[in-house]
Tab-separated table of C-alpha atoms in Angstrom:
chain	number	residue	atom	x	y	z
A	7	MET	CA	106.284	116.221	135.229
A	8	ASN	CA	108.830	117.167	133.202
A	9	SER	CA	110.906	114.305	132.781
A	10	ARG	CA	107.683	112.906	131.351
A	11	ARG	CA	107.397	115.905	128.994
A	12	ASN	CA	110.615	114.914	127.037
A	13	SER	CA	110.234	111.801	126.933
A	14	PHE	CA	109.548	112.044	123.401
A	15	CYS	CA	112.017	113.334	122.723
A	16	LEU	CA	114.820	110.846	124.829
A	17	ILE	CA	113.703	108.474	122.552
A	18	ILE	CA	114.274	110.584	119.660
A	19	ALA	CA	117.902	111.062	120.982
A	20	LEU	CA	118.407	107.532	121.940
A	21	ILE	CA	117.525	106.142	118.329
A	22	GLY	CA	119.541	109.005	117.298
A	23	VAL	CA	122.660	107.071	118.734
A	24	MET	CA	121.548	103.521	116.825
A	25	LEU	CA	113.985	107.682	97.277
A	26	ILE	CA	110.623	107.187	99.457
A	27	THR	CA	108.934	104.934	96.283
A	28	ALA	CA	110.403	103.086	94.073
A	29	ALA	CA	110.546	104.147	90.158
A	30	CYS	CA	110.956	101.681	88.040
A	31	SER	CA	110.581	102.452	84.797
A	32	SER	CA	111.662	100.110	81.041
A	33	SER	CA	112.537	102.105	77.938
A	34	PRO	CA	114.381	102.068	74.677
A	35	LYS	CA	117.523	102.732	73.665
A	36	ALA	CA	118.651	105.501	71.079
A	37	GLY	CA	117.693	104.324	67.705
A	38	ASN	CA	115.180	104.157	65.380
A	39	GLU	CA	115.461	101.274	63.822
A	40	ASP	CA	112.794	98.012	64.535
A	41	MET	CA	114.342	95.845	66.802
A	42	GLY	CA	111.220	93.763	67.956
A	43	ASP	CA	110.589	90.707	65.533
A	44	PHE	CA	112.712	88.454	67.950
A	45	LEU	CA	111.824	84.974	70.000
A	46	GLN	CA	114.525	85.187	72.195
A	47	ALA	CA	117.118	87.989	73.169
A	48	ASP	CA	118.884	88.841	76.143
A	49	PHE	CA	117.438	91.679	78.792
A	50	ILE	CA	119.713	94.335	80.393
A	51	GLY	CA	119.012	96.654	82.956
A	52	ILE	CA	120.468	99.029	85.846
A	53	VAL	CA	119.664	98.846	89.600
A	54	TYR	CA	120.357	102.124	91.674
A	55	ASP	CA	120.170	102.676	96.049
A	56	SER	CA	118.043	105.593	97.189
A	57	GLU	CA	120.820	107.891	96.617
A	58	ASN	CA	120.782	106.501	92.652
A	59	ARG	CA	124.404	105.184	92.847
A	60	PRO	CA	124.643	102.085	91.537
A	61	CYS	CA	123.115	99.474	93.319
A	62	ARG	CA	125.677	96.366	93.029
A	63	GLY	CA	124.717	92.543	94.466
A	64	ALA	CA	121.312	92.845	93.805
A	65	VAL	CA	120.218	89.317	92.522
A	66	VAL	CA	117.754	89.353	90.237
A	67	ARG	CA	114.877	86.858	88.656
A	68	ALA	CA	112.413	86.489	85.935
A	69	ASP	CA	109.249	84.176	86.333
A	70	GLY	CA	111.094	82.573	89.299
A	71	LYS	CA	112.939	81.014	87.027
A	72	ASP	CA	117.125	80.198	88.220
A	73	LYS	CA	117.744	80.614	84.391
A	74	TYR	CA	116.612	83.352	83.361
A	75	SER	CA	118.200	85.394	87.144
A	76	SER	CA	120.963	87.859	87.143
A	77	ILE	CA	123.804	89.602	89.757
A	78	THR	CA	124.100	93.411	88.988
A	79	ASP	CA	127.897	94.153	89.152
A	80	ILE	CA	129.662	96.789	90.678
A	81	ASP	CA	127.935	99.546	88.286
A	82	GLY	CA	124.636	97.857	89.213
A	83	ARG	CA	124.361	96.500	85.487
A	84	PHE	CA	122.500	92.930	85.047
A	85	VAL	CA	121.610	90.389	82.000
A	86	LEU	CA	119.163	87.809	81.542
A	87	PRO	CA	119.980	86.060	78.378
A	88	GLY	CA	117.848	84.621	76.472
A	89	LEU	CA	114.612	86.300	78.180
A	90	SER	CA	111.960	85.715	75.702
A	91	ARG	CA	109.571	88.036	74.026
A	92	GLY	CA	106.358	88.807	76.422
A	93	ASN	CA	105.205	89.104	80.282
A	94	HIS	CA	107.249	88.354	82.363
A	95	THR	CA	107.431	88.853	86.399
A	96	LEU	CA	110.764	90.428	87.783
A	97	ARG	CA	112.021	90.304	91.033
A	98	LEU	CA	115.051	92.293	92.904
A	99	SER	CA	116.250	91.291	96.052
A	100	LYS	CA	119.301	92.184	97.999
A	101	ASP	CA	120.452	91.710	101.757
A	102	ASP	CA	118.968	94.476	103.944
A	103	PHE	CA	116.982	96.063	101.420
A	104	GLU	CA	113.469	95.960	100.563
A	105	SER	CA	112.295	93.078	97.153
A	106	ARG	CA	110.535	95.449	94.321
A	107	ILE	CA	108.302	92.950	91.841
A	108	VAL	CA	108.282	94.925	88.711
A	109	ASP	CA	106.284	93.782	85.463
A	110	LEU	CA	107.597	93.514	82.232
A	111	ASN	CA	106.603	93.234	78.771
A	112	PHE	CA	109.589	92.751	76.783
A	113	THR	CA	108.316	93.522	72.455
A	114	SER	CA	112.452	95.087	71.657
A	115	ARG	CA	115.760	94.437	72.404
A	116	LYS	CA	116.516	97.887	73.094
A	117	GLN	CA	114.959	97.800	76.107
A	118	VAL	CA	116.694	98.498	79.473
A	119	LEU	CA	115.197	98.508	83.007
A	120	TYR	CA	115.761	101.119	85.018
A	121	ALA	CA	115.340	100.089	89.019
A	122	ARG	CA	116.137	101.326	92.205
A	123	LEU	CA	116.162	99.244	95.525
A	124	LEU	CA	115.751	101.238	99.188
A	125	SER	CA	117.828	99.925	101.850
A	126	GLN	CA	115.750	99.418	105.356
A	127	SER	CA	118.149	102.582	106.814
A	128	HIS	CA	116.750	104.723	103.970
A	129	LEU	CA	113.519	103.771	105.036
A	130	LEU	CA	114.035	103.789	108.916
A	131	ASP	CA	115.573	107.411	107.937
A	132	LYS	CA	111.935	108.291	106.757
A	133	ALA	CA	110.487	107.135	109.618
A	134	GLU	CA	112.552	109.435	111.758
A	135	SER	CA	111.774	112.324	109.917
A	136	SER	CA	108.134	111.702	109.984
A	137	LEU	CA	108.247	110.835	113.229
A	138	ASN	CA	109.744	114.428	114.167
A	139	ALA	CA	107.445	116.153	112.351
A	140	LEU	CA	104.207	114.172	114.048
A	141	GLU	CA	103.427	112.518	110.713
A	142	TRP	CA	102.023	109.336	112.435
A	143	LYS	CA	100.893	107.614	109.062
A	144	GLN	CA	103.690	107.735	107.415
A	145	ALA	CA	105.741	106.637	110.556
A	146	GLU	CA	103.561	103.365	110.252
A	147	GLU	CA	104.231	102.924	106.568
A	148	TYR	CA	107.386	102.919	106.494
A	149	LEU	CA	108.572	100.983	110.314
A	150	GLU	CA	105.803	98.563	108.966
A	151	ARG	CA	108.199	98.784	105.505
A	152	ALA	CA	111.185	98.594	107.364
A	153	ARG	CA	109.637	95.431	109.603
A	154	TYR	CA	109.623	92.524	105.837
A	155	ILE	CA	113.332	93.734	105.890
A	156	ASP	CA	114.917	93.315	109.282
A	157	GLU	CA	112.384	92.949	112.351
A	158	GLU	CA	115.396	92.544	114.572
A	159	ASP	CA	117.212	95.677	113.845
A	160	SER	CA	117.856	97.789	116.953
A	161	ARG	CA	117.091	101.297	115.773
A	162	LEU	CA	113.273	99.644	114.051
A	163	LEU	CA	113.052	98.293	117.358
A	164	ALA	CA	113.931	102.002	118.795
A	165	LEU	CA	111.492	103.646	116.590
A	166	GLU	CA	108.766	101.417	116.412
A	167	GLY	CA	108.501	101.809	120.922
A	168	ALA	CA	108.763	105.524	119.770
A	169	PHE	CA	106.373	105.388	117.167
A	170	PHE	CA	103.807	102.700	119.797
A	171	TYR	CA	104.981	105.407	122.803
A	172	ARG	CA	104.118	108.547	121.536
A	173	LYS	CA	100.020	106.991	120.020
A	174	SER	CA	100.070	105.203	123.981
A	175	ARG	CA	99.787	101.749	122.978
A	176	TYR	CA	102.165	101.737	126.332
A	177	ASN	CA	102.490	97.359	126.300
A	178	GLU	CA	103.550	97.778	122.399
A	179	ALA	CA	106.079	100.421	123.405
A	180	LEU	CA	107.209	98.469	126.036
A	181	GLU	CA	107.708	95.402	124.195
A	182	ARG	CA	109.883	96.859	121.878
A	183	PHE	CA	112.328	98.279	124.747
A	184	LEU	CA	112.529	95.502	126.415
A	185	ARG	CA	113.554	93.749	123.185
A	186	LEU	CA	116.242	95.971	122.757
A	187	ILE	CA	117.558	95.009	126.877
A	188	GLU	CA	117.877	91.559	125.602
A	189	LYS	CA	119.858	91.712	122.772
A	190	GLY	CA	122.070	93.517	124.811
A	191	HIS	CA	122.059	97.288	124.680
A	192	ARG	CA	122.519	99.261	128.142
A	193	ASP	CA	121.378	103.371	128.370
A	194	SER	CA	120.478	105.165	131.656
A	195	HIS	CA	117.743	107.186	129.428
A	196	LEU	CA	116.805	103.897	127.326
A	197	TYR	CA	115.618	102.348	131.341
A	198	LEU	CA	113.971	105.919	132.311
A	199	ILE	CA	112.004	105.124	129.458
A	200	ILE	CA	111.053	102.082	130.147
A	201	ALA	CA	110.385	103.467	133.890
A	202	GLU	CA	107.717	105.717	132.748
A	203	ILE	CA	105.795	103.734	130.545
A	204	GLN	CA	105.490	100.897	133.614
A	205	ALA	CA	104.899	103.231	136.227
A	206	PHE	CA	102.915	106.254	134.495
A	207	GLY	CA	101.429	104.439	131.297
A	208	LEU	CA	100.784	100.685	132.615
A	209	GLY	CA	100.569	101.338	136.328
A	210	TYR	CA	103.537	99.540	137.330
A	211	ARG	CA	104.957	100.807	140.246
A	212	GLU	CA	107.464	98.417	141.894
A	213	LYS	CA	108.578	97.185	137.897
A	214	ALA	CA	109.272	101.161	137.035
A	215	ILE	CA	111.750	101.837	140.163
A	216	LEU	CA	113.629	98.765	139.947
A	217	SER	CA	114.144	100.126	135.933
A	218	LEU	CA	115.087	103.639	137.462
A	219	LYS	CA	118.004	101.800	139.676
A	220	GLN	CA	119.422	100.196	136.808
A	221	SER	CA	118.708	103.331	135.197
A	222	LEU	CA	121.344	105.250	137.381
A	223	GLU	CA	123.721	102.525	137.262
A	224	TYR	CA	124.640	103.702	133.397
A	225	GLY	CA	125.122	106.941	135.092
A	226	GLU	CA	123.848	109.584	137.287
A	227	ASN	CA	120.546	111.341	135.921
A	228	THR	CA	118.248	113.949	137.556
A	229	SER	CA	115.524	112.993	135.529
A	230	VAL	CA	115.583	109.041	137.263
A	231	ARG	CA	116.334	110.768	140.812
A	232	THR	CA	113.790	112.617	140.634
A	233	LEU	CA	111.379	110.210	139.649
A	234	LEU	CA	112.808	107.405	141.878
A	235	GLU	CA	112.443	109.139	144.914
A	236	GLU	CA	108.703	110.411	143.713
A	237	LEU	CA	108.041	107.077	143.490
A	238	THR	CA	109.801	105.615	146.198
A	239	GLU	CA	107.475	107.786	148.439
A	240	SER	CA	104.580	107.554	146.514
A	241	ASP	CA	101.593	105.778	148.354
A	242	ASP	CA	100.423	104.546	145.020
A	243	PRO	CA	99.331	100.909	144.927
A	244	THR	CA	102.223	97.637	144.448
A	245	ASP	CA	102.830	96.121	141.415
A	246	PRO	CA	100.257	94.416	140.050
């Protein structure tokens, strides 16, 4: 059936309407003089986003202590005042970005940390590209990472629905698309996808008919009309 064959493309089209790994390094500044003889010193660093742009407003905290914390400025720069010499664990975080943990061995006052934070939109871009390329393992990894940032993000729900649909995990796909409806998304194609999962994935013919009728409320669609006529005329058992 043409509508069933085109479903995955419709999902990707719907989503359209709605650096892979973090790179962290610590290196000394230019100069050859010995700066390792100290007990405490200010530690500085710069945080970038996936496009190598300064990441403003990121929180950097050492060892979970507020006294060793800083917020990056417009240039992505931060300073941790009076950090003691030795090993530390830095946590970098920002709303709508993936948090990062960096192990630091602070041995020179010339050390500078260069770190990158990845946004949820960047991870979802990677997930969508992987879905289009049928790279399921990579797509699932990116979706899982994005879920830790905001599991209710509409684009994440749509992409997860597409992933589960293509993997024949119909209950999970349906749940994601219904959550989009609950969040206020109304689109003829969205209801069509839901109907196809209900009819052909789960055998819920009556629910599928209702979803198709709802789809037509948001615009006439030949695929929707054809499928509705097919299901209405069918002698299959009614919805369980």
